[in-house]
PDB file of C-alpha atoms and ligand atoms in Angstrom:
ATOM      1  CA  MET A   1      92.454 194.204 142.147  1.00 56.00           C
ATOM      2  CA  ASN A   2      96.077 194.439 141.056  1.00 65.00           C
ATOM      3  CA  GLU A   3      98.270 197.019 142.783  1.00 65.00           C
ATOM      4  CA  PRO A   4      99.953 199.405 140.317  1.00 59.00           C
ATOM      5  CA  THR A   5     103.616 198.511 139.772  1.00 55.00           C
ATOM      6  CA  PRO A   6     105.732 201.154 141.513  1.00 52.00           C
ATOM      7  CA  VAL A   7     108.381 202.848 139.419  1.00 56.00           C
ATOM      8  CA  TYR A   8     111.666 203.153 141.362  1.00 72.00           C
ATOM      9  CA  PRO A   9     113.310 205.310 142.348  1.00 93.00           C
ATOM     10  CA  LEU A  10     110.750 207.951 143.235  1.00 96.00           C
ATOM     11  CA  VAL A  11     112.439 211.237 142.365  1.00 98.00           C
ATOM     12  CA  VAL A  12     112.027 214.222 144.676  1.00 98.00           C
ATOM     13  CA  ALA A  13     113.346 217.292 142.826  1.00 98.00           C
ATOM     14  CA  VAL A  14     114.371 220.286 144.969  1.00 98.00           C
ATOM     15  CA  ASP A  15     115.549 223.644 143.616  1.00 98.00           C
ATOM     16  CA  GLY A  16     116.278 226.960 145.252  1.00 97.00           C
ATOM     17  CA  PRO A  17     118.750 229.800 145.774  1.00 97.00           C
ATOM     18  CA  ALA A  18     121.954 229.627 147.818  1.00 95.00           C
ATOM     19  CA  GLY A  19     121.460 229.151 151.551  1.00 95.00           C
ATOM     20  CA  SER A  20     117.796 228.190 151.283  1.00 97.00           C
ATOM     21  CA  GLY A  21     118.532 224.848 152.956  1.00 96.00           C
ATOM     22  CA  LYS A  22     118.434 222.614 149.867  1.00 97.00           C
ATOM     23  CA  SER A  23     121.403 220.494 150.802  1.00 97.00           C
ATOM     24  CA  SER A  24     120.885 220.073 154.568  1.00 97.00           C
ATOM     25  CA  VAL A  25     117.102 219.667 154.366  1.00 98.00           C
ATOM     26  CA  SER A  26     117.200 217.291 151.371  1.00 98.00           C
ATOM     27  CA  LYS A  27     119.839 215.162 153.063  1.00 98.00           C
ATOM     28  CA  GLU A  28     117.772 214.842 156.253  1.00 98.00           C
ATOM     29  CA  VAL A  29     114.581 214.113 154.306  1.00 98.00           C
ATOM     30  CA  ALA A  30     116.422 211.376 152.381  1.00 98.00           C
ATOM     31  CA  ARG A  31     117.822 209.922 155.597  1.00 98.00           C
ATOM     32  CA  ARG A  32     114.402 209.766 157.255  1.00 98.00           C
ATOM     33  CA  LEU A  33     112.692 208.205 154.240  1.00 98.00           C
ATOM     34  CA  GLY A  34     115.508 205.765 153.419  1.00 98.00           C
ATOM     35  CA  TYR A  35     116.038 207.496 150.067  1.00 98.00           C
ATOM     36  CA  GLY A  36     119.247 208.375 148.258  1.00 98.00           C
ATOM     37  CA  PHE A  37     120.459 211.968 148.071  1.00 98.00           C
ATOM     38  CA  LEU A  38     122.137 213.746 145.171  1.00 98.00           C
ATOM     39  CA  ASP A  39     123.788 217.149 145.598  1.00 98.00           C
ATOM     40  CA  THR A  40     124.141 218.384 142.006  1.00 98.00           C
ATOM     41  CA  GLY A  41     125.935 221.582 143.036  1.00 98.00           C
ATOM     42  CA  ALA A  42     128.837 219.369 144.145  1.00 98.00           C
ATOM     43  CA  ALA A  43     129.435 218.375 140.509  1.00 98.00           C
ATOM     44  CA  TYR A  44     129.611 221.992 139.307  1.00 98.00           C
ATOM     45  CA  ARG A  45     131.939 222.748 142.212  1.00 98.00           C
ATOM     46  CA  ALA A  46     134.088 219.702 141.422  1.00 98.00           C
ATOM     47  CA  LEU A  47     134.353 220.745 137.773  1.00 98.00           C
ATOM     48  CA  ALA A  48     135.412 224.225 138.884  1.00 98.00           C
ATOM     49  CA  TRP A  49     138.034 222.560 141.115  1.00 98.00           C
ATOM     50  CA  HIS A  50     139.193 220.395 138.189  1.00 98.00           C
ATOM     51  CA  ALA A  51     139.444 223.426 135.868  1.00 97.00           C
ATOM     52  CA  GLU A  52     141.563 225.246 138.450  1.00 96.00           C
ATOM     53  CA  ALA A  53     143.719 222.142 138.973  1.00 95.00           C
ATOM     54  CA  CYS A  54     144.256 221.964 135.191  1.00 93.00           C
ATOM     55  CA  GLY A  55     145.295 225.627 135.286  1.00 95.00           C
ATOM     56  CA  VAL A  56     142.661 226.813 132.812  1.00 94.00           C
ATOM     57  CA  ASP A  57     141.039 230.247 132.825  1.00 94.00           C
ATOM     58  CA  THR A  58     137.502 229.699 134.170  1.00 94.00           C
ATOM     59  CA  ASP A  59     136.407 232.928 132.472  1.00 94.00           C
ATOM     60  CA  ASP A  60     137.055 231.367 129.074  1.00 96.00           C
ATOM     61  CA  ALA A  61     134.270 228.951 128.063  1.00 96.00           C
ATOM     62  CA  ALA A  62     136.423 227.146 125.468  1.00 97.00           C
ATOM     63  CA  SER A  63     139.084 226.422 128.092  1.00 96.00           C
ATOM     64  CA  VAL A  64     136.476 225.131 130.525  1.00 96.00           C
ATOM     65  CA  ILE A  65     135.002 222.883 127.813  1.00 97.00           C
ATOM     66  CA  SER A  66     138.492 221.502 127.108  1.00 95.00           C
ATOM     67  CA  CYS A  67     138.569 220.128 130.702  1.00 94.00           C
ATOM     68  CA  VAL A  68     135.258 218.296 130.510  1.00 96.00           C
ATOM     69  CA  SER A  69     136.638 215.217 128.726  1.00 94.00           C
ATOM     70  CA  SER A  70     139.212 214.616 131.486  1.00 95.00           C
ATOM     71  CA  PHE A  71     136.679 215.176 134.292  1.00 97.00           C
ATOM     72  CA  GLU A  72     136.375 211.810 136.057  1.00 97.00           C
ATOM     73  CA  TYR A  73     133.659 212.494 138.595  1.00 97.00           C
ATOM     74  CA  ARG A  74     132.256 210.203 141.247  1.00 96.00           C
ATOM     75  CA  ILE A  75     129.755 210.913 144.014  1.00 97.00           C
ATOM     76  CA  GLY A  76     127.834 208.643 146.357  1.00 96.00           C
ATOM     77  CA  THR A  77     124.117 208.962 147.133  1.00 98.00           C
ATOM     78  CA  ASP A  78     124.153 207.838 150.774  1.00 97.00           C
ATOM     79  CA  PRO A  79     122.639 210.716 152.799  1.00 97.00           C
ATOM     80  CA  ALA A  80     124.560 209.536 155.881  1.00 95.00           C
ATOM     81  CA  GLY A  81     127.836 210.500 154.224  1.00 90.00           C
ATOM     82  CA  TYR A  82     128.981 210.819 150.668  1.00 82.00           C
ATOM     83  CA  ALA A  83     132.390 211.434 149.189  1.00 93.00           C
ATOM     84  CA  VAL A  84     133.082 213.513 146.089  1.00 97.00           C
ATOM     85  CA  GLN A  85     135.966 212.338 143.930  1.00 98.00           C
ATOM     86  CA  VAL A  86     137.712 213.687 140.867  1.00 98.00           C
ATOM     87  CA  GLY A  87     139.923 210.920 139.532  1.00 97.00           C
ATOM     88  CA  ASP A  88     141.722 209.552 142.592  1.00 96.00           C
ATOM     89  CA  VAL A  89     141.432 212.780 144.597  1.00 98.00           C
ATOM     90  CA  ASP A  90     138.843 213.175 147.364  1.00 98.00           C
ATOM     91  CA  VAL A  91     137.580 216.756 146.887  1.00 98.00           C
ATOM     92  CA  THR A  92     134.661 216.601 149.353  1.00 97.00           C
ATOM     93  CA  THR A  93     136.093 219.404 151.470  1.00 97.00           C
ATOM     94  CA  ALA A  94     138.096 221.290 148.830  1.00 98.00           C
ATOM     95  CA  ILE A  95     135.005 222.082 146.719  1.00 98.00           C
ATOM     96  CA  ARG A  96     133.512 224.101 149.625  1.00 94.00           C
ATOM     97  CA  ASP A  97     136.496 226.460 149.630  1.00 92.00           C
ATOM     98  CA  PRO A  98     135.441 230.111 149.092  1.00 90.00           C
ATOM     99  CA  ASP A  99     137.835 230.268 146.089  1.00 93.00           C
ATOM    100  CA  ILE A 100     135.780 227.558 144.376  1.00 96.00           C
ATOM    101  CA  THR A 101     132.486 229.188 145.414  1.00 93.00           C
ATOM    102  CA  ALA A 102     133.731 232.394 143.786  1.00 93.00           C
ATOM    103  CA  VAL A 103     134.283 230.804 140.336  1.00 95.00           C
ATOM    104  CA  VAL A 104     131.685 228.016 140.169  1.00 97.00           C
ATOM    105  CA  SER A 105     129.020 230.146 138.419  1.00 97.00           C
ATOM    106  CA  ARG A 106     131.424 230.822 135.528  1.00 96.00           C
ATOM    107  CA  VAL A 107     131.770 227.111 134.941  1.00 97.00           C
ATOM    108  CA  ALA A 108     128.043 226.412 135.428  1.00 97.00           C
ATOM    109  CA  ARG A 109     126.980 228.943 132.774  1.00 97.00           C
ATOM    110  CA  VAL A 110     128.711 227.029 129.943  1.00 97.00           C
ATOM    111  CA  PRO A 111     125.999 225.113 128.017  1.00 97.00           C
ATOM    112  CA  GLU A 112     128.335 222.195 127.131  1.00 97.00           C
ATOM    113  CA  VAL A 113     129.126 221.765 130.830  1.00 98.00           C
ATOM    114  CA  ARG A 114     125.442 221.679 131.721  1.00 98.00           C
ATOM    115  CA  THR A 115     124.611 219.153 129.003  1.00 98.00           C
ATOM    116  CA  HIS A 116     127.399 216.869 130.204  1.00 97.00           C
ATOM    117  CA  LEU A 117     126.465 217.095 133.894  1.00 98.00           C
ATOM    118  CA  ILE A 118     122.721 216.770 133.310  1.00 98.00           C
ATOM    119  CA  GLU A 119     123.374 213.461 131.528  1.00 97.00           C
ATOM    120  CA  LEU A 120     125.545 212.352 134.429  1.00 97.00           C
ATOM    121  CA  PHE A 121     122.849 213.258 136.993  1.00 98.00           C
ATOM    122  CA  ARG A 122     120.221 211.314 135.049  1.00 98.00           C
ATOM    123  CA  SER A 123     122.399 208.221 135.001  1.00 97.00           C
ATOM    124  CA  ILE A 124     123.103 208.481 138.756  1.00 97.00           C
ATOM    125  CA  ILE A 125     119.338 208.806 139.366  1.00 98.00           C
ATOM    126  CA  ALA A 126     118.591 205.791 137.142  1.00 97.00           C
ATOM    127  CA  ASP A 127     121.186 203.706 139.030  1.00 96.00           C
ATOM    128  CA  GLU A 128     119.710 204.486 142.481  1.00 97.00           C
ATOM    129  CA  ARG A 129     118.638 201.279 144.207  1.00 95.00           C
ATOM    130  CA  ARG A 130     116.872 202.828 147.206  1.00 97.00           C
ATOM    131  CA  PRO A 131     113.100 203.368 146.755  1.00 96.00           C
ATOM    132  CA  GLY A 132     113.585 207.084 146.142  1.00 97.00           C
ATOM    133  CA  ILE A 133     116.175 209.805 145.643  1.00 98.00           C
ATOM    134  CA  VAL A 134     116.119 213.456 146.658  1.00 98.00           C
ATOM    135  CA  VAL A 135     117.958 215.505 144.037  1.00 98.00           C
ATOM    136  CA  GLU A 136     118.760 219.132 144.786  1.00 98.00           C
ATOM    137  CA  GLY A 137     120.121 222.020 142.736  1.00 98.00           C
ATOM    138  CA  ARG A 138     118.927 224.866 140.547  1.00 98.00           C
ATOM    139  CA  ASP A 139     117.342 223.197 137.496  1.00 98.00           C
ATOM    140  CA  ILE A 140     116.174 219.817 138.810  1.00 98.00           C
ATOM    141  CA  THR A 141     112.432 220.628 138.743  1.00 98.00           C
ATOM    142  CA  THR A 142     112.674 222.189 135.287  1.00 98.00           C
ATOM    143  CA  VAL A 143     115.458 220.493 133.300  1.00 98.00           C
ATOM    144  CA  VAL A 144     117.066 217.467 134.991  1.00 98.00           C
ATOM    145  CA  ALA A 145     113.845 215.788 136.160  1.00 98.00           C
ATOM    146  CA  PRO A 146     110.835 217.841 134.996  1.00 97.00           C
ATOM    147  CA  ASP A 147     108.643 214.709 135.168  1.00 96.00           C
ATOM    148  CA  ALA A 148     109.537 213.933 138.804  1.00 97.00           C
ATOM    149  CA  PRO A 149     106.404 213.082 140.831  1.00 96.00           C
ATOM    150  CA  VAL A 150     107.516 215.490 143.582  1.00 98.00           C
ATOM    151  CA  ARG A 151     108.928 218.919 142.654  1.00 98.00           C
ATOM    152  CA  ILE A 152     109.711 221.530 145.280  1.00 98.00           C
ATOM    153  CA  LEU A 153     111.113 225.063 145.258  1.00 98.00           C
ATOM    154  CA  LEU A 154     112.764 225.659 148.623  1.00 98.00           C
ATOM    155  CA  THR A 155     113.105 229.361 149.330  1.00 98.00           C
ATOM    156  CA  ALA A 156     113.769 231.783 152.173  1.00 98.00           C
ATOM    157  CA  SER A 157     114.198 235.547 152.260  1.00 97.00           C
ATOM    158  CA  GLU A 158     117.607 236.821 151.180  1.00 97.00           C
ATOM    159  CA  ALA A 159     118.320 238.183 154.667  1.00 97.00           C
ATOM    160  CA  VAL A 160     117.622 234.804 156.294  1.00 97.00           C
ATOM    161  CA  ARG A 161     119.711 232.951 153.697  1.00 97.00           C
ATOM    162  CA  ILE A 162     122.649 235.293 154.248  1.00 96.00           C
ATOM    163  CA  ALA A 163     122.340 234.902 158.023  1.00 96.00           C
ATOM    164  CA  ARG A 164     122.374 231.091 157.706  1.00 96.00           C
ATOM    165  CA  ARG A 165     125.422 231.100 155.407  1.00 94.00           C
ATOM    166  CA  SER A 166     127.221 233.620 157.635  1.00 94.00           C
ATOM    167  CA  ALA A 167     126.658 231.403 160.663  1.00 94.00           C
ATOM    168  CA  GLU A 168     128.522 228.629 158.807  1.00 90.00           C
ATOM    169  CA  LEU A 169     131.363 230.847 157.586  1.00 87.00           C
ATOM    170  CA  VAL A 170     132.423 232.257 160.950  1.00 87.00           C
ATOM    171  CA  ASP A 171     135.854 233.323 159.643  1.00 86.00           C
ATOM    172  CA  THR A 172     134.354 235.529 156.940  1.00 85.00           C
ATOM    173  CA  ALA A 173     132.752 238.939 157.517  1.00 88.00           C
ATOM    174  CA  PRO A 174     128.941 238.667 157.128  1.00 88.00           C
ATOM    175  CA  GLU A 175     128.936 241.586 154.628  1.00 91.00           C
ATOM    176  CA  HIS A 176     131.372 239.670 152.422  1.00 92.00           C
ATOM    177  CA  THR A 177     129.338 236.453 152.672  1.00 92.00           C
ATOM    178  CA  GLY A 178     126.208 238.429 151.829  1.00 95.00           C
ATOM    179  CA  GLU A 179     127.810 240.106 148.850  1.00 95.00           C
ATOM    180  CA  GLN A 180     129.137 236.779 147.514  1.00 93.00           C
ATOM    181  CA  LEU A 181     125.783 235.036 147.920  1.00 95.00           C
ATOM    182  CA  ARG A 182     123.917 237.874 146.198  1.00 96.00           C
ATOM    183  CA  ARG A 183     126.394 238.010 143.330  1.00 94.00           C
ATOM    184  CA  ARG A 184     126.302 234.230 142.822  1.00 95.00           C
ATOM    185  CA  ASP A 185     122.490 234.079 142.835  1.00 95.00           C
ATOM    186  CA  GLU A 186     122.401 236.912 140.317  1.00 96.00           C
ATOM    187  CA  ALA A 187     124.868 235.141 138.000  1.00 95.00           C
ATOM    188  CA  ASP A 188     123.145 231.736 138.403  1.00 95.00           C
ATOM    189  CA  ALA A 189     119.676 233.223 137.800  1.00 95.00           C
ATOM    190  CA  LYS A 190     120.792 234.330 134.317  1.00 95.00           C
ATOM    191  CA  VAL A 191     121.207 230.668 133.410  1.00 96.00           C
ATOM    192  CA  VAL A 192     118.154 229.039 135.036  1.00 95.00           C
ATOM    193  CA  ASP A 193     115.173 230.404 136.934  1.00 94.00           C
ATOM    194  CA  PHE A 194     115.203 229.051 140.481  1.00 95.00           C
ATOM    195  CA  MET A 195     113.522 232.046 142.126  1.00 93.00           C
ATOM    196  CA  THR A 196     109.994 231.340 140.899  1.00 94.00           C
ATOM    197  CA  ALA A 197     108.213 228.006 140.942  1.00 96.00           C
ATOM    198  CA  ALA A 198     107.523 226.481 137.531  1.00 95.00           C
ATOM    199  CA  GLU A 199     104.043 225.089 136.877  1.00 96.00           C
ATOM    200  CA  GLY A 200     103.293 222.138 139.160  1.00 96.00           C
ATOM    201  CA  VAL A 201     106.164 222.942 141.534  1.00 98.00           C
ATOM    202  CA  THR A 202     105.294 223.385 145.236  1.00 98.00           C
ATOM    203  CA  THR A 203     106.993 226.251 147.069  1.00 98.00           C
ATOM    204  CA  VAL A 204     108.238 225.662 150.618  1.00 98.00           C
ATOM    205  CA  ASP A 205     109.247 228.986 152.140  1.00 98.00           C
ATOM    206  CA  SER A 206     111.466 228.353 155.162  1.00 97.00           C
ATOM    207  CA  THR A 207     111.880 232.022 156.167  1.00 97.00           C
ATOM    208  CA  GLU A 208     109.768 231.521 159.271  1.00 97.00           C
ATOM    209  CA  LEU A 209     110.505 227.826 159.767  1.00 98.00           C
ATOM    210  CA  ASP A 210     113.297 226.216 161.748  1.00 97.00           C
ATOM    211  CA  PHE A 211     115.226 223.264 160.331  1.00 98.00           C
ATOM    212  CA  GLU A 212     112.905 220.574 161.775  1.00 98.00           C
ATOM    213  CA  GLN A 213     109.801 222.365 160.554  1.00 98.00           C
ATOM    214  CA  THR A 214     111.306 222.677 157.074  1.00 98.00           C
ATOM    215  CA  VAL A 215     112.139 218.970 156.948  1.00 98.00           C
ATOM    216  CA  ASP A 216     108.572 218.169 158.065  1.00 98.00           C
ATOM    217  CA  ALA A 217     107.146 220.531 155.437  1.00 98.00           C
ATOM    218  CA  VAL A 218     109.123 218.834 152.647  1.00 98.00           C
ATOM    219  CA  ILE A 219     108.118 215.356 153.866  1.00 98.00           C
ATOM    220  CA  GLY A 220     104.518 216.625 153.947  1.00 98.00           C
ATOM    221  CA  VAL A 221     104.735 217.581 150.264  1.00 98.00           C
ATOM    222  CA  ILE A 222     106.168 214.146 149.415  1.00 97.00           C
ATOM    223  CA  ARG A 223     103.437 212.335 151.380  1.00 96.00           C
ATOM    224  CA  ALA A 224     100.727 214.427 149.724  1.00 94.00           C
ATOM    225  CA  ALA A 225     102.126 213.623 146.272  1.00 91.00           C
ATOM    226  CA  GLN A 226     102.271 209.898 147.099  1.00 86.00           C
ATOM    227  CA  HIS A 227      98.678 210.090 148.313  1.00 77.00           C
ATOM    228  CA  GLU A 228      97.705 211.676 144.984  1.00 73.00           C
ATOM    229  CA  VAL A 229      99.380 208.831 143.065  1.00 62.00           C
ATOM    230  CA  VAL A 230      97.681 206.111 145.138  1.00 56.00           C
ATOM    231  CA  ARG A 231      94.204 207.707 145.014  1.00 56.00           C
TER     232      ARG A 231
HETATM  233  N1  LIG B   1     114.866 226.131 158.077  1.00 82.70           N
HETATM  234  C1  LIG B   1     116.082 226.349 158.534  1.00 82.70           C
HETATM  235  N2  LIG B   1     116.251 227.030 159.666  1.00 82.70           N
HETATM  236  C2  LIG B   1     117.467 227.315 160.140  1.00 82.70           C
HETATM  237  N3  LIG B   1     118.625 226.934 159.541  1.00 82.70           N
HETATM  238  C3  LIG B   1     118.511 226.238 158.411  1.00 82.70           C
HETATM  239  C4  LIG B   1     117.249 225.912 157.845  1.00 82.70           C
HETATM  240  N4  LIG B   1     117.468 225.240 156.700  1.00 82.70           N
HETATM  241  C5  LIG B   1     118.801 225.158 156.560  1.00 82.70           C
HETATM  242  N5  LIG B   1     119.435 225.734 157.591  1.00 82.70           N
HETATM  243  C6  LIG B   1     120.890 225.894 157.777  1.00 82.70           C
HETATM  244  O1  LIG B   1     121.285 226.907 156.845  1.00 82.70           O
HETATM  245  C7  LIG B   1     122.574 226.607 156.318  1.00 82.70           C
HETATM  246  C8  LIG B   1     122.520 226.596 154.788  1.00 82.70           C
HETATM  247  O2  LIG B   1     121.817 225.451 154.373  1.00 82.70           O
HETATM  248  P1  LIG B   1     122.248 224.606 153.101  1.00 82.70           P
HETATM  249  O3  LIG B   1     121.496 223.308 153.189  1.00 82.70           O
HETATM  250  O4  LIG B   1     123.718 224.535 152.959  1.00 82.70           O
HETATM  251  O5  LIG B   1     121.636 225.512 151.927  1.00 82.70           O
HETATM  252  P2  LIG B   1     121.816 225.389 150.350  1.00 82.70           P
HETATM  253  O6  LIG B   1     122.198 223.956 150.038  1.00 82.70           O
HETATM  254  O7  LIG B   1     120.482 225.762 149.809  1.00 82.70           O
HETATM  255  O8  LIG B   1     122.866 226.376 149.995  1.00 82.70           O
HETATM  256  C9  LIG B   1     122.991 225.291 156.949  1.00 82.70           C
HETATM  257  O9  LIG B   1     123.827 225.579 158.048  1.00 82.70           O
HETATM  258  C10 LIG B   1     121.693 224.677 157.420  1.00 82.70           C
HETATM  259  O10 LIG B   1     121.872 223.830 158.531  1.00 82.70           O
HETATM  260  N1  LIG B   2     121.592 222.146 139.415  1.00 82.70           N
HETATM  261  C1  LIG B   2     122.566 223.027 139.636  1.00 82.70           C
HETATM  262  C2  LIG B   2     123.287 223.022 140.846  1.00 82.70           C
HETATM  263  C3  LIG B   2     124.291 223.935 141.036  1.00 82.70           C
HETATM  264  N2  LIG B   2     124.624 224.786 140.040  1.00 82.70           N
HETATM  265  C4  LIG B   2     125.781 225.672 140.149  1.00 82.70           C
HETATM  266  O1  LIG B   2     126.661 225.181 141.165  1.00 82.70           O
HETATM  267  C5  LIG B   2     126.896 226.199 142.144  1.00 82.70           C
HETATM  268  C6  LIG B   2     127.083 225.559 143.512  1.00 82.70           C
HETATM  269  O2  LIG B   2     125.860 224.972 143.896  1.00 82.70           O
HETATM  270  P1  LIG B   2     125.556 224.579 145.401  1.00 82.70           P
HETATM  271  O3  LIG B   2     124.217 223.913 145.414  1.00 82.70           O
HETATM  272  O4  LIG B   2     126.698 223.824 145.962  1.00 82.70           O
HETATM  273  O5  LIG B   2     125.502 225.982 146.109  1.00 82.70           O
HETATM  274  P2  LIG B   2     124.810 226.348 147.484  1.00 82.70           P
HETATM  275  O6  LIG B   2     123.401 226.716 147.166  1.00 82.70           O
HETATM  276  O7  LIG B   2     124.867 225.139 148.378  1.00 82.70           O
HETATM  277  O8  LIG B   2     125.610 227.491 147.998  1.00 82.70           O
HETATM  278  C7  LIG B   2     125.756 227.186 142.014  1.00 82.70           C
HETATM  279  O9  LIG B   2     126.130 228.475 142.452  1.00 82.70           O
HETATM  280  C8  LIG B   2     125.474 227.129 140.515  1.00 82.70           C
HETATM  281  O10 LIG B   2     126.386 227.946 139.809  1.00 82.70           O
HETATM  282  C9  LIG B   2     123.910 224.805 138.870  1.00 82.70           C
HETATM  283  O11 LIG B   2     124.181 225.615 137.990  1.00 82.70           O
HETATM  284  N3  LIG B   2     122.885 223.917 138.673  1.00 82.70           N
END
């Protein structure tokens, strides 16, 4: 009997709120499976960085849209280390600056921005030459790759997410980190729903899981989905 022809890359779509572990867990899952990894939030952050560098008012949608045509964005998909570039500038570190975190939602809510970036993500996914790619963000399971064979909502309680983010941002008061995270989730949730799983999306709640257990849980969902396809 003929084996079915596999369609590459296998897309693993992961959504969730800030601090749920999307980026770190997805990266480790990709590394273990030999898959590519795409952090879509990096593109929204890089566009926010670009808008600031161009001196435009990120509160004004028309000004943000005016920057999109000059946004030359590049990102790798190697989970072992990827650089984020805007034009010739390496912005890998700069886009994590709290000043960028504070304005990124304003850029991400502009529909023209989303249309442009969604197209970009789809072309990066199509160009992936590894057997699979883990793509993480807010609207991957619902908009960017709604037909992905594996779709996961990675969540954790707000308190746990704030504690994890605060542990990373040791120079910032935990109350401030908490307030920022809450405000950003609230703004982002007005644009796309990443707090409830869409139909066919598997929820992995990492509130009570450590990092290793969360990685194993996500790999378990991928294995189960592959088993379904082969059956
Ligand atoms: N299950 C977990 N248990 C403990 N820490 C975790 C877990 N998942 C992620 N982390 C840590 O929490 C922090 C936030 O994770 P991150 O991947 O940046 O989240 P997101 O991309 O969803 O904002 C990181 O320091 C990460 O190592
Ligand atoms: N698919 C996505 C990914 C990120 N974003 C936006 O980009 C911002 C930064 O995303 P991120 O994934 O780096 O944020 P964290 O969850 O890592 O803190 C989010 O706050 C959203 O405003 C989005 O709108 N859609």
